[in-house]
PDB file of C-alpha atoms in Angstrom:
ATOM      1  CA  MET A  43      -5.537 -10.210  -3.774  1.00 95.00           C
ATOM      2  CA  LYS A  44      -7.546  -9.783  -7.035  1.00 98.00           C
ATOM      3  CA  VAL A  45      -7.495  -6.554  -8.873  1.00 99.00           C
ATOM      4  CA  VAL A  46      -8.671  -4.648 -11.966  1.00 99.00           C
ATOM      5  CA  ASP A  47      -6.177  -1.968 -12.497  1.00 99.00           C
ATOM      6  CA  PRO A  48      -7.562   0.941 -14.501  1.00 99.00           C
ATOM      7  CA  HIS A  49      -4.538   2.978 -15.148  1.00 99.00           C
ATOM      8  CA  ILE A  50      -1.452   1.543 -16.626  1.00 99.00           C
ATOM      9  CA  HIS A  51       0.625   2.193 -19.502  1.00 99.00           C
ATOM     10  CA  LEU A  52       2.047  -0.416 -21.871  1.00 99.00           C
ATOM     11  CA  TRP A  53       4.555   0.734 -24.601  1.00 98.00           C
ATOM     12  CA  ASP A  54       6.622  -0.943 -27.134  1.00 98.00           C
ATOM     13  CA  LEU A  55       9.232   1.375 -28.538  1.00 98.00           C
ATOM     14  CA  SER A  56       9.631  -1.007 -31.659  1.00 98.00           C
ATOM     15  CA  THR A  57       6.406   1.033 -32.930  1.00 98.00           C
ATOM     16  CA  GLY A  58       8.420   4.161 -33.003  1.00 98.00           C
ATOM     17  CA  LEU A  59       5.318   5.759 -31.165  1.00 98.00           C
ATOM     18  CA  TYR A  60       7.328   6.955 -28.057  1.00 97.00           C
ATOM     19  CA  PRO A  61      10.370   8.950 -29.103  1.00 96.00           C
ATOM     20  CA  GLY A  62      10.452  10.528 -25.646  1.00 92.00           C
ATOM     21  CA  LEU A  63      11.156   7.292 -24.057  1.00 95.00           C
ATOM     22  CA  GLU A  64      13.939   6.104 -26.332  1.00 92.00           C
ATOM     23  CA  LYS A  65      16.394   7.965 -24.051  1.00 89.00           C
ATOM     24  CA  PRO A  66      16.155   8.831 -20.480  1.00 91.00           C
ATOM     25  CA  SER A  67      15.197  12.275 -19.308  1.00 91.00           C
ATOM     26  CA  THR A  68      14.496  14.063 -16.182  1.00 93.00           C
ATOM     27  CA  GLY A  69      11.354  15.928 -15.149  1.00 92.00           C
ATOM     28  CA  PHE A  70       9.663  16.583 -11.767  1.00 92.00           C
ATOM     29  CA  ILE A  71       9.243  12.900 -10.995  1.00 94.00           C
ATOM     30  CA  GLY A  72      13.115  12.584 -11.367  1.00 93.00           C
ATOM     31  CA  SER A  73      14.926  10.225 -13.857  1.00 94.00           C
ATOM     32  CA  ASN A  74      12.850   8.183 -15.975  1.00 95.00           C
ATOM     33  CA  GLU A  75      15.700   5.951 -17.180  1.00 96.00           C
ATOM     34  CA  PRO A  76      14.623   2.659 -15.348  1.00 96.00           C
ATOM     35  CA  ILE A  77      11.348   2.839 -17.566  1.00 97.00           C
ATOM     36  CA  ALA A  78      13.051   4.353 -20.692  1.00 96.00           C
ATOM     37  CA  ARG A  79      12.533   1.083 -22.557  1.00 97.00           C
ATOM     38  CA  SER A  80       9.673  -1.209 -23.978  1.00 98.00           C
ATOM     39  CA  TYR A  81       6.952  -2.227 -21.134  1.00 98.00           C
ATOM     40  CA  MET A  82       5.057  -5.137 -22.110  1.00 98.00           C
ATOM     41  CA  LEU A  83       2.048  -6.993 -20.972  1.00 99.00           C
ATOM     42  CA  ASP A  84       4.091 -10.123 -19.664  1.00 98.00           C
ATOM     43  CA  GLU A  85       6.044  -7.710 -17.381  1.00 98.00           C
ATOM     44  CA  LEU A  86       2.993  -6.113 -16.220  1.00 99.00           C
ATOM     45  CA  LEU A  87       1.330  -9.177 -15.251  1.00 98.00           C
ATOM     46  CA  SER A  88       4.227 -10.718 -13.530  1.00 98.00           C
ATOM     47  CA  GLU A  89       4.541  -7.628 -11.295  1.00 98.00           C
ATOM     48  CA  GLY A  90       2.001  -8.906  -8.600  1.00 97.00           C
ATOM     49  CA  GLY A  91       4.068 -12.104  -8.404  1.00 96.00           C
ATOM     50  CA  ASP A  92       2.031 -14.793  -6.398  1.00 96.00           C
ATOM     51  CA  GLU A  93       0.283 -12.057  -4.349  1.00 97.00           C
ATOM     52  CA  ILE A  94      -1.473  -9.967  -6.687  1.00 98.00           C
ATOM     53  CA  GLU A  95      -3.644 -11.316  -9.631  1.00 98.00           C
ATOM     54  CA  ILE A  96      -4.351  -8.631 -12.120  1.00 99.00           C
ATOM     55  CA  VAL A  97      -7.819  -9.863 -13.634  1.00 99.00           C
ATOM     56  CA  LYS A  98      -8.478  -6.736 -16.002  1.00 99.00           C
ATOM     57  CA  ILE A  99      -6.635  -3.498 -16.827  1.00 99.00           C
ATOM     58  CA  VAL A 100      -7.397  -0.200 -18.532  1.00 99.00           C
ATOM     59  CA  ASN A 101      -4.579   1.093 -20.846  1.00 99.00           C
ATOM     60  CA  VAL A 102      -4.256   4.896 -20.725  1.00 99.00           C
ATOM     61  CA  GLU A 103      -2.750   6.654 -23.634  1.00 99.00           C
ATOM     62  CA  ALA A 104       1.020   7.449 -23.082  1.00 98.00           C
ATOM     63  CA  PHE A 105       1.876  10.543 -25.143  1.00 97.00           C
ATOM     64  CA  PRO A 106       2.418   8.583 -28.607  1.00 98.00           C
ATOM     65  CA  THR A 107       3.262  10.660 -31.781  1.00 98.00           C
ATOM     66  CA  ASP A 108       0.218   9.095 -33.476  1.00 98.00           C
ATOM     67  CA  SER A 109      -2.802   8.306 -30.887  1.00 98.00           C
ATOM     68  CA  VAL A 110      -4.753   6.136 -33.537  1.00 98.00           C
ATOM     69  CA  ALA A 111      -1.855   4.058 -34.065  1.00 99.00           C
ATOM     70  CA  GLU A 112      -1.314   3.435 -30.386  1.00 99.00           C
ATOM     71  CA  THR A 113      -4.931   2.427 -30.050  1.00 99.00           C
ATOM     72  CA  ALA A 114      -4.551   0.027 -33.112  1.00 99.00           C
ATOM     73  CA  TYR A 115      -1.682  -1.562 -31.571  1.00 99.00           C
ATOM     74  CA  LEU A 116      -3.409  -1.894 -28.115  1.00 99.00           C
ATOM     75  CA  GLN A 117      -6.555  -3.209 -29.585  1.00 99.00           C
ATOM     76  CA  SER A 118      -4.514  -5.932 -31.728  1.00 99.00           C
ATOM     77  CA  LEU A 119      -2.967  -6.959 -28.431  1.00 99.00           C
ATOM     78  CA  ALA A 120      -6.132  -7.154 -27.028  1.00 99.00           C
ATOM     79  CA  ASP A 121      -7.583  -9.287 -29.659  1.00 99.00           C
ATOM     80  CA  ARG A 122      -4.741 -11.691 -29.158  1.00 98.00           C
ATOM     81  CA  THR A 123      -4.455 -11.997 -25.535  1.00 99.00           C
ATOM     82  CA  GLY A 124      -7.631 -10.539 -23.889  1.00 99.00           C
ATOM     83  CA  TYR A 125      -5.586  -7.659 -22.117  1.00 99.00           C
ATOM     84  CA  PRO A 126      -6.140  -4.633 -22.211  1.00 99.00           C
ATOM     85  CA  GLN A 127      -9.834  -5.015 -21.622  1.00 99.00           C
ATOM     86  CA  GLY A 128     -10.151  -1.121 -21.540  1.00 99.00           C
ATOM     87  CA  ILE A 129      -8.405   1.566 -23.772  1.00 99.00           C
ATOM     88  CA  VAL A 130      -8.508   5.241 -22.845  1.00 99.00           C
ATOM     89  CA  ALA A 131      -7.348   6.542 -26.143  1.00 99.00           C
ATOM     90  CA  GLY A 132      -5.796   9.973 -27.005  1.00 99.00           C
ATOM     91  CA  ALA A 133      -7.269  12.793 -28.903  1.00 98.00           C
ATOM     92  CA  ASP A 134      -6.617  16.649 -29.236  1.00 98.00           C
ATOM     93  CA  LEU A 135      -9.938  18.237 -28.805  1.00 98.00           C
ATOM     94  CA  SER A 136      -8.580  21.438 -29.689  1.00 98.00           C
ATOM     95  CA  ARG A 137      -8.097  20.493 -33.104  1.00 96.00           C
ATOM     96  CA  PRO A 138     -10.810  21.567 -35.940  1.00 93.00           C
ATOM     97  CA  ASP A 139     -10.944  17.607 -37.094  1.00 94.00           C
ATOM     98  CA  ALA A 140     -11.460  16.229 -33.759  1.00 97.00           C
ATOM     99  CA  GLU A 141     -14.762  14.836 -34.111  1.00 97.00           C
ATOM    100  CA  ALA A 142     -13.304  12.647 -36.998  1.00 97.00           C
ATOM    101  CA  MET A 143     -10.698  11.544 -34.335  1.00 98.00           C
ATOM    102  CA  LEU A 144     -13.204  10.624 -31.973  1.00 98.00           C
ATOM    103  CA  GLU A 145     -14.918   8.633 -34.489  1.00 98.00           C
ATOM    104  CA  ARG A 146     -11.915   6.668 -35.491  1.00 98.00           C
ATOM    105  CA  GLN A 147     -11.009   5.992 -31.498  1.00 99.00           C
ATOM    106  CA  ALA A 148     -14.669   4.818 -30.856  1.00 98.00           C
ATOM    107  CA  SER A 149     -14.462   2.329 -33.684  1.00 98.00           C
ATOM    108  CA  PHE A 150     -12.075   0.131 -31.779  1.00 99.00           C
ATOM    109  CA  ALA A 151     -13.816  -2.468 -29.714  1.00 99.00           C
ATOM    110  CA  ASN A 152     -12.065  -1.675 -26.388  1.00 99.00           C
ATOM    111  CA  VAL A 153     -11.868   1.937 -26.433  1.00 99.00           C
ATOM    112  CA  ARG A 154     -14.035   3.252 -23.508  1.00 99.00           C
ATOM    113  CA  GLY A 155     -12.673   6.947 -23.237  1.00 99.00           C
ATOM    114  CA  ILE A 156     -10.454   9.631 -24.012  1.00 99.00           C
ATOM    115  CA  ARG A 157      -7.668  11.423 -22.247  1.00 99.00           C
ATOM    116  CA  GLN A 158      -6.016  14.760 -23.244  1.00 99.00           C
ATOM    117  CA  VAL A 159      -3.732  15.900 -20.365  1.00 98.00           C
ATOM    118  CA  LEU A 160      -4.536  19.349 -19.080  1.00 98.00           C
ATOM    119  CA  ASN A 161      -1.819  19.906 -16.332  1.00 98.00           C
ATOM    120  CA  MET A 162      -0.813  23.699 -16.543  1.00 96.00           C
ATOM    121  CA  HIS A 163       1.606  24.886 -13.967  1.00 97.00           C
ATOM    122  CA  PRO A 164       3.635  28.338 -13.515  1.00 94.00           C
ATOM    123  CA  ASP A 165       6.586  26.432 -13.088  1.00 94.00           C
ATOM    124  CA  PRO A 166       7.780  24.802 -16.581  1.00 93.00           C
ATOM    125  CA  LEU A 167       8.983  21.709 -14.697  1.00 92.00           C
ATOM    126  CA  TYR A 168       5.603  20.733 -13.844  1.00 94.00           C
ATOM    127  CA  ALA A 169       3.816  22.062 -17.006  1.00 94.00           C
ATOM    128  CA  TYR A 170       2.657  19.359 -19.131  1.00 95.00           C
ATOM    129  CA  VAL A 171       0.959  21.899 -21.469  1.00 96.00           C
ATOM    130  CA  ALA A 172       1.053  25.423 -22.208  1.00 94.00           C
ATOM    131  CA  ARG A 173      -2.446  26.145 -23.259  1.00 95.00           C
ATOM    132  CA  ASP A 174      -5.579  26.574 -21.222  1.00 97.00           C
ATOM    133  CA  TYR A 175      -7.445  23.936 -23.102  1.00 98.00           C
ATOM    134  CA  MET A 176     -10.544  24.480 -20.827  1.00 98.00           C
ATOM    135  CA  ALA A 177     -10.618  28.266 -21.865  1.00 97.00           C
ATOM    136  CA  ASP A 178     -10.641  27.146 -25.666  1.00 97.00           C
ATOM    137  CA  PRO A 179     -14.361  27.290 -27.278  1.00 96.00           C
ATOM    138  CA  VAL A 180     -13.013  24.812 -30.070  1.00 97.00           C
ATOM    139  CA  TRP A 181     -11.855  22.204 -27.309  1.00 98.00           C
ATOM    140  CA  MET A 182     -15.211  22.825 -25.343  1.00 97.00           C
ATOM    141  CA  ARG A 183     -17.108  22.068 -28.464  1.00 97.00           C
ATOM    142  CA  ASN A 184     -15.396  18.929 -29.238  1.00 98.00           C
ATOM    143  CA  PHE A 185     -15.548  17.983 -25.501  1.00 98.00           C
ATOM    144  CA  ALA A 186     -19.385  17.881 -25.820  1.00 97.00           C
ATOM    145  CA  LEU A 187     -18.906  15.221 -28.614  1.00 98.00           C
ATOM    146  CA  LEU A 188     -17.696  12.515 -26.159  1.00 98.00           C
ATOM    147  CA  GLY A 189     -21.273  11.706 -25.228  1.00 96.00           C
ATOM    148  CA  ARG A 190     -22.290  11.221 -28.778  1.00 95.00           C
ATOM    149  CA  HIS A 191     -19.644   8.645 -29.113  1.00 97.00           C
ATOM    150  CA  GLY A 192     -20.136   7.170 -25.644  1.00 97.00           C
ATOM    151  CA  LEU A 193     -17.009   8.070 -24.485  1.00 99.00           C
ATOM    152  CA  SER A 194     -15.783   8.983 -20.804  1.00 99.00           C
ATOM    153  CA  PHE A 195     -12.904  11.665 -20.084  1.00 99.00           C
ATOM    154  CA  ASP A 196      -9.982  10.914 -18.178  1.00 99.00           C
ATOM    155  CA  LEU A 197      -9.136  14.185 -16.427  1.00 99.00           C
ATOM    156  CA  GLN A 198      -5.614  14.858 -15.425  1.00 99.00           C
ATOM    157  CA  LEU A 199      -5.005  18.500 -14.103  1.00 99.00           C
ATOM    158  CA  TYR A 200      -3.501  20.199 -10.873  1.00 98.00           C
ATOM    159  CA  PRO A 201      -5.815  21.583  -8.013  1.00 98.00           C
ATOM    160  CA  HIS A 202      -5.475  25.154  -9.059  1.00 98.00           C
ATOM    161  CA  GLN A 203      -7.499  24.067 -12.241  1.00 98.00           C
ATOM    162  CA  MET A 204     -10.187  22.185 -10.647  1.00 98.00           C
ATOM    163  CA  ARG A 205     -12.735  24.858 -10.239  1.00 98.00           C
ATOM    164  CA  GLN A 206     -12.593  25.272 -14.049  1.00 98.00           C
ATOM    165  CA  ALA A 207     -12.915  21.756 -14.417  1.00 98.00           C
ATOM    166  CA  VAL A 208     -16.238  21.831 -12.072  1.00 98.00           C
ATOM    167  CA  ASP A 209     -17.753  24.505 -14.603  1.00 98.00           C
ATOM    168  CA  LEU A 210     -16.835  22.082 -17.520  1.00 98.00           C
ATOM    169  CA  VAL A 211     -18.513  18.954 -16.042  1.00 98.00           C
ATOM    170  CA  ARG A 212     -21.787  20.944 -14.972  1.00 97.00           C
ATOM    171  CA  ALA A 213     -21.799  22.452 -18.571  1.00 97.00           C
ATOM    172  CA  HIS A 214     -21.793  18.724 -19.871  1.00 97.00           C
ATOM    173  CA  PRO A 215     -24.025  16.401 -17.643  1.00 97.00           C
ATOM    174  CA  GLY A 216     -24.059  12.875 -18.680  1.00 97.00           C
ATOM    175  CA  ILE A 217     -20.148  12.582 -19.581  1.00 98.00           C
ATOM    176  CA  ALA A 218     -18.531  10.284 -17.290  1.00 99.00           C
ATOM    177  CA  VAL A 219     -15.307  12.096 -16.194  1.00 99.00           C
ATOM    178  CA  ILE A 220     -12.413  10.383 -14.181  1.00 99.00           C
ATOM    179  CA  VAL A 221     -10.104  12.251 -12.365  1.00 99.00           C
ATOM    180  CA  ASN A 222      -6.516  10.756 -12.697  1.00 99.00           C
ATOM    181  CA  HIS A 223      -3.990  10.249  -9.946  1.00 98.00           C
ATOM    182  CA  ALA A 224      -6.133  11.608  -7.176  1.00 98.00           C
ATOM    183  CA  GLY A 225      -5.931  15.119  -8.494  1.00 98.00           C
ATOM    184  CA  MET A 226      -1.962  15.590  -8.388  1.00 97.00           C
ATOM    185  CA  PHE A 227      -1.787  17.454  -5.337  1.00 94.00           C
ATOM    186  CA  ALA A 228       1.663  19.252  -6.370  1.00 92.00           C
ATOM    187  CA  ASP A 229       1.740  22.215  -3.867  1.00 92.00           C
ATOM    188  CA  ARG A 230       2.453  20.458  -0.551  1.00 91.00           C
ATOM    189  CA  THR A 231       1.916  23.629   1.500  1.00 93.00           C
ATOM    190  CA  LEU A 232      -1.391  24.086   4.115  1.00 95.00           C
ATOM    191  CA  SER A 233      -2.709  26.312   1.362  1.00 95.00           C
ATOM    192  CA  GLY A 234      -1.975  23.760  -1.378  1.00 95.00           C
ATOM    193  CA  TRP A 235      -3.785  21.218   0.667  1.00 96.00           C
ATOM    194  CA  ARG A 236      -6.809  23.382   1.224  1.00 97.00           C
ATOM    195  CA  GLN A 237      -6.787  23.977  -2.699  1.00 98.00           C
ATOM    196  CA  TRP A 238      -6.629  20.252  -3.446  1.00 98.00           C
ATOM    197  CA  ARG A 239      -9.186  19.335  -0.801  1.00 98.00           C
ATOM    198  CA  ASP A 240     -11.730  22.038  -1.903  1.00 98.00           C
ATOM    199  CA  GLY A 241     -11.076  21.218  -5.627  1.00 98.00           C
ATOM    200  CA  MET A 242     -11.805  17.597  -5.054  1.00 99.00           C
ATOM    201  CA  ARG A 243     -14.892  17.864  -2.979  1.00 99.00           C
ATOM    202  CA  ALA A 244     -16.074  20.383  -5.620  1.00 99.00           C
ATOM    203  CA  LEU A 245     -15.677  17.924  -8.465  1.00 99.00           C
ATOM    204  CA  ALA A 246     -17.208  15.030  -6.292  1.00 99.00           C
ATOM    205  CA  SER A 247     -20.287  17.186  -6.114  1.00 98.00           C
ATOM    206  CA  SER A 248     -21.177  16.195  -9.652  1.00 98.00           C
ATOM    207  CA  PRO A 249     -22.434  12.483  -9.746  1.00 98.00           C
ATOM    208  CA  ASP A 250     -20.614  12.370 -13.163  1.00 98.00           C
ATOM    209  CA  VAL A 251     -17.337  12.528 -11.712  1.00 99.00           C
ATOM    210  CA  ALA A 252     -15.235   9.338 -10.326  1.00 99.00           C
ATOM    211  CA  VAL A 253     -11.559   9.296  -9.349  1.00 99.00           C
ATOM    212  CA  LYS A 254      -8.442   6.983  -9.673  1.00 99.00           C
ATOM    213  CA  ILE A 255      -6.142   6.925  -6.498  1.00 99.00           C
ATOM    214  CA  SER A 256      -3.069   6.200  -8.478  1.00 98.00           C
ATOM    215  CA  GLY A 257       0.395   7.976  -9.408  1.00 97.00           C
ATOM    216  CA  LEU A 258       0.786   9.199  -5.675  1.00 96.00           C
ATOM    217  CA  GLY A 259       4.658   8.543  -6.116  1.00 96.00           C
ATOM    218  CA  MET A 260       5.070  11.092  -8.852  1.00 96.00           C
ATOM    219  CA  LEU A 261       4.532  13.954  -6.160  1.00 95.00           C
ATOM    220  CA  ASP A 262       5.849  11.921  -3.279  1.00 96.00           C
ATOM    221  CA  THR A 263       8.771   9.907  -4.802  1.00 95.00           C
ATOM    222  CA  GLY A 264       9.788   8.700  -1.415  1.00 96.00           C
ATOM    223  CA  TRP A 265       6.060   7.640  -0.314  1.00 97.00           C
ATOM    224  CA  SER A 266       5.239   5.716   2.567  1.00 97.00           C
ATOM    225  CA  LEU A 267       2.062   4.240   3.946  1.00 97.00           C
ATOM    226  CA  GLU A 268       1.666   7.225   6.292  1.00 97.00           C
ATOM    227  CA  SER A 269       2.448   9.923   3.597  1.00 97.00           C
ATOM    228  CA  ILE A 270      -0.113   8.845   1.476  1.00 97.00           C
ATOM    229  CA  ARG A 271      -2.910   7.891   3.951  1.00 98.00           C
ATOM    230  CA  PRO A 272      -4.277  11.493   4.273  1.00 97.00           C
ATOM    231  CA  TYR A 273      -4.971  11.918   0.508  1.00 97.00           C
ATOM    232  CA  VAL A 274      -6.458   8.330   0.357  1.00 98.00           C
ATOM    233  CA  LEU A 275      -8.673   9.087   2.981  1.00 98.00           C
ATOM    234  CA  GLU A 276      -9.731  12.532   2.115  1.00 98.00           C
ATOM    235  CA  THR A 277     -10.375  11.427  -1.412  1.00 99.00           C
ATOM    236  CA  LEU A 278     -12.634   8.599  -0.151  1.00 99.00           C
ATOM    237  CA  ASP A 279     -14.462  10.913   2.131  1.00 98.00           C
ATOM    238  CA  ALA A 280     -15.229  13.175  -0.793  1.00 99.00           C
ATOM    239  CA  PHE A 281     -16.073  10.762  -3.295  1.00 99.00           C
ATOM    240  CA  GLY A 282     -17.409   7.750  -1.251  1.00 98.00           C
ATOM    241  CA  CYS A 283     -16.198   4.235  -2.052  1.00 98.00           C
ATOM    242  CA  GLY A 284     -18.845   4.053  -4.811  1.00 98.00           C
ATOM    243  CA  ARG A 285     -16.460   6.512  -7.191  1.00 99.00           C
ATOM    244  CA  VAL A 286     -13.103   5.621  -6.309  1.00 99.00           C
ATOM    245  CA  MET A 287     -10.644   3.009  -7.994  1.00 99.00           C
ATOM    246  CA  PHE A 288      -7.442   2.282  -6.740  1.00 99.00           C
ATOM    247  CA  ALA A 289      -4.957   1.978  -9.686  1.00 99.00           C
ATOM    248  CA  SER A 290      -1.100   1.437 -10.134  1.00 99.00           C
ATOM    249  CA  ASN A 291       0.179   4.004 -12.641  1.00 99.00           C
ATOM    250  CA  PHE A 292       2.694   1.283 -13.679  1.00 99.00           C
ATOM    251  CA  PRO A 293       5.224   1.297 -15.136  1.00 98.00           C
ATOM    252  CA  VAL A 294       5.625   5.247 -14.220  1.00 98.00           C
ATOM    253  CA  ASP A 295       4.970   4.685 -10.523  1.00 98.00           C
ATOM    254  CA  LYS A 296       7.481   1.614 -10.674  1.00 98.00           C
ATOM    255  CA  LEU A 297      10.025   4.190 -10.383  1.00 98.00           C
ATOM    256  CA  PHE A 298       8.961   4.858  -6.631  1.00 98.00           C
ATOM    257  CA  GLY A 299       8.040   1.250  -5.202  1.00 97.00           C
ATOM    258  CA  THR A 300       7.018  -2.133  -6.339  1.00 98.00           C
ATOM    259  CA  TYR A 301       3.528  -3.232  -7.796  1.00 99.00           C
ATOM    260  CA  THR A 302       3.002  -5.208  -4.479  1.00 98.00           C
ATOM    261  CA  ALA A 303       4.099  -2.310  -1.953  1.00 98.00           C
ATOM    262  CA  THR A 304       1.605  -0.094  -3.881  1.00 98.00           C
ATOM    263  CA  TRP A 305      -1.504  -2.425  -3.562  1.00 99.00           C
ATOM    264  CA  ARG A 306      -0.588  -3.573  -0.088  1.00 98.00           C
ATOM    265  CA  ALA A 307      -0.347   0.367   0.998  1.00 98.00           C
ATOM    266  CA  PHE A 308      -4.045   0.793  -0.460  1.00 99.00           C
ATOM    267  CA  ALA A 309      -5.301  -2.295   1.207  1.00 98.00           C
ATOM    268  CA  ALA A 310      -3.620  -1.353   4.737  1.00 98.00           C
ATOM    269  CA  ILE A 311      -5.244   2.359   4.714  1.00 99.00           C
ATOM    270  CA  VAL A 312      -8.835   0.760   3.881  1.00 98.00           C
ATOM    271  CA  SER A 313      -8.474  -2.520   5.905  1.00 98.00           C
ATOM    272  CA  ASP A 314     -11.408  -1.345   8.329  1.00 98.00           C
ATOM    273  CA  LEU A 315     -13.979  -1.166   5.477  1.00 98.00           C
ATOM    274  CA  SER A 316     -16.427  -3.665   4.421  1.00 98.00           C
ATOM    275  CA  ASP A 317     -15.296  -6.613   1.982  1.00 98.00           C
ATOM    276  CA  THR A 318     -18.164  -5.011  -0.259  1.00 98.00           C
ATOM    277  CA  GLU A 319     -16.603  -1.423  -0.207  1.00 98.00           C
ATOM    278  CA  LYS A 320     -13.128  -2.853  -0.707  1.00 98.00           C
ATOM    279  CA  GLN A 321     -13.996  -4.899  -3.566  1.00 98.00           C
ATOM    280  CA  ALA A 322     -15.841  -1.742  -5.082  1.00 99.00           C
ATOM    281  CA  MET A 323     -12.515   0.101  -5.164  1.00 99.00           C
ATOM    282  CA  PHE A 324     -10.083  -2.539  -6.091  1.00 99.00           C
ATOM    283  CA  SER A 325     -12.094  -3.985  -8.857  1.00 99.00           C
ATOM    284  CA  ALA A 326     -15.900  -3.664  -9.110  1.00 99.00           C
ATOM    285  CA  ASN A 327     -16.042   0.435  -9.618  1.00 99.00           C
ATOM    286  CA  ALA A 328     -13.384   0.106 -12.579  1.00 99.00           C
ATOM    287  CA  GLU A 329     -15.618  -2.832 -14.272  1.00 99.00           C
ATOM    288  CA  ARG A 330     -18.695  -0.616 -14.096  1.00 99.00           C
ATOM    289  CA  ILE A 331     -17.098   2.827 -14.665  1.00 99.00           C
ATOM    290  CA  TYR A 332     -15.032   1.821 -17.834  1.00 99.00           C
ATOM    291  CA  ARG A 333     -17.736  -0.898 -18.853  1.00 98.00           C
ATOM    292  CA  ILE A 334     -15.315  -3.917 -18.719  1.00 98.00           C
TER     293      ILE A 334
END
């Protein structure tokens, strides 16, 4: 199987950019001890063994202390090895100097987009951030600058924030938005399912929005083929095969299963689709959306 993996994280702890990974910690995904170490390109490319060939990758920012330094490191790696073909860089759009940051990030050859994680949650265990960035006028003005620099936006949020994100997308037509981790369905109640489903369909109503089915283990740590099947199929039904990308979220999802098991599960769930549809979700959509 050949795949383009549009959501991975490479981190070299010797750079000093990831102090949060220098010692193990525990969060809603459990302990990160197995991945609280450097995770390098050679290890990623070996994850598929003889079964999966990783043709191209998109590296997504991993909460560095210096986002430009992270991008510079990744671009240097790409210049030497050809990987990563795409970079989703970090930037804080709430800062007054965000435009200068976007200009710096866009100057790197392989940068295709920006991610600023937006996940708010009333339970501190699940909260990535404490601020409602989408209600910040400065953040909103700087979001509009993405189009000027030809940058997409990786949208990581929880379902209760999706209606707000729909307004964001509609206010800025033409900016490509990629929902991370199938919308991070955190509330596993029936009402939570409905909120996630309705939010995903509302986001999918905009042609500018695509989605990565990835990171499912973070909220389903003992996942199985049958436990993830409903989320995969519902996401496909909402977005269609033309706007869905399968992705691994490695090494984070290495905590919950192997690389091959992840891709085998995706393949099994969509086994009845056409070869063209499968190729779109396993590679072609990522190449088109991230321009790699």
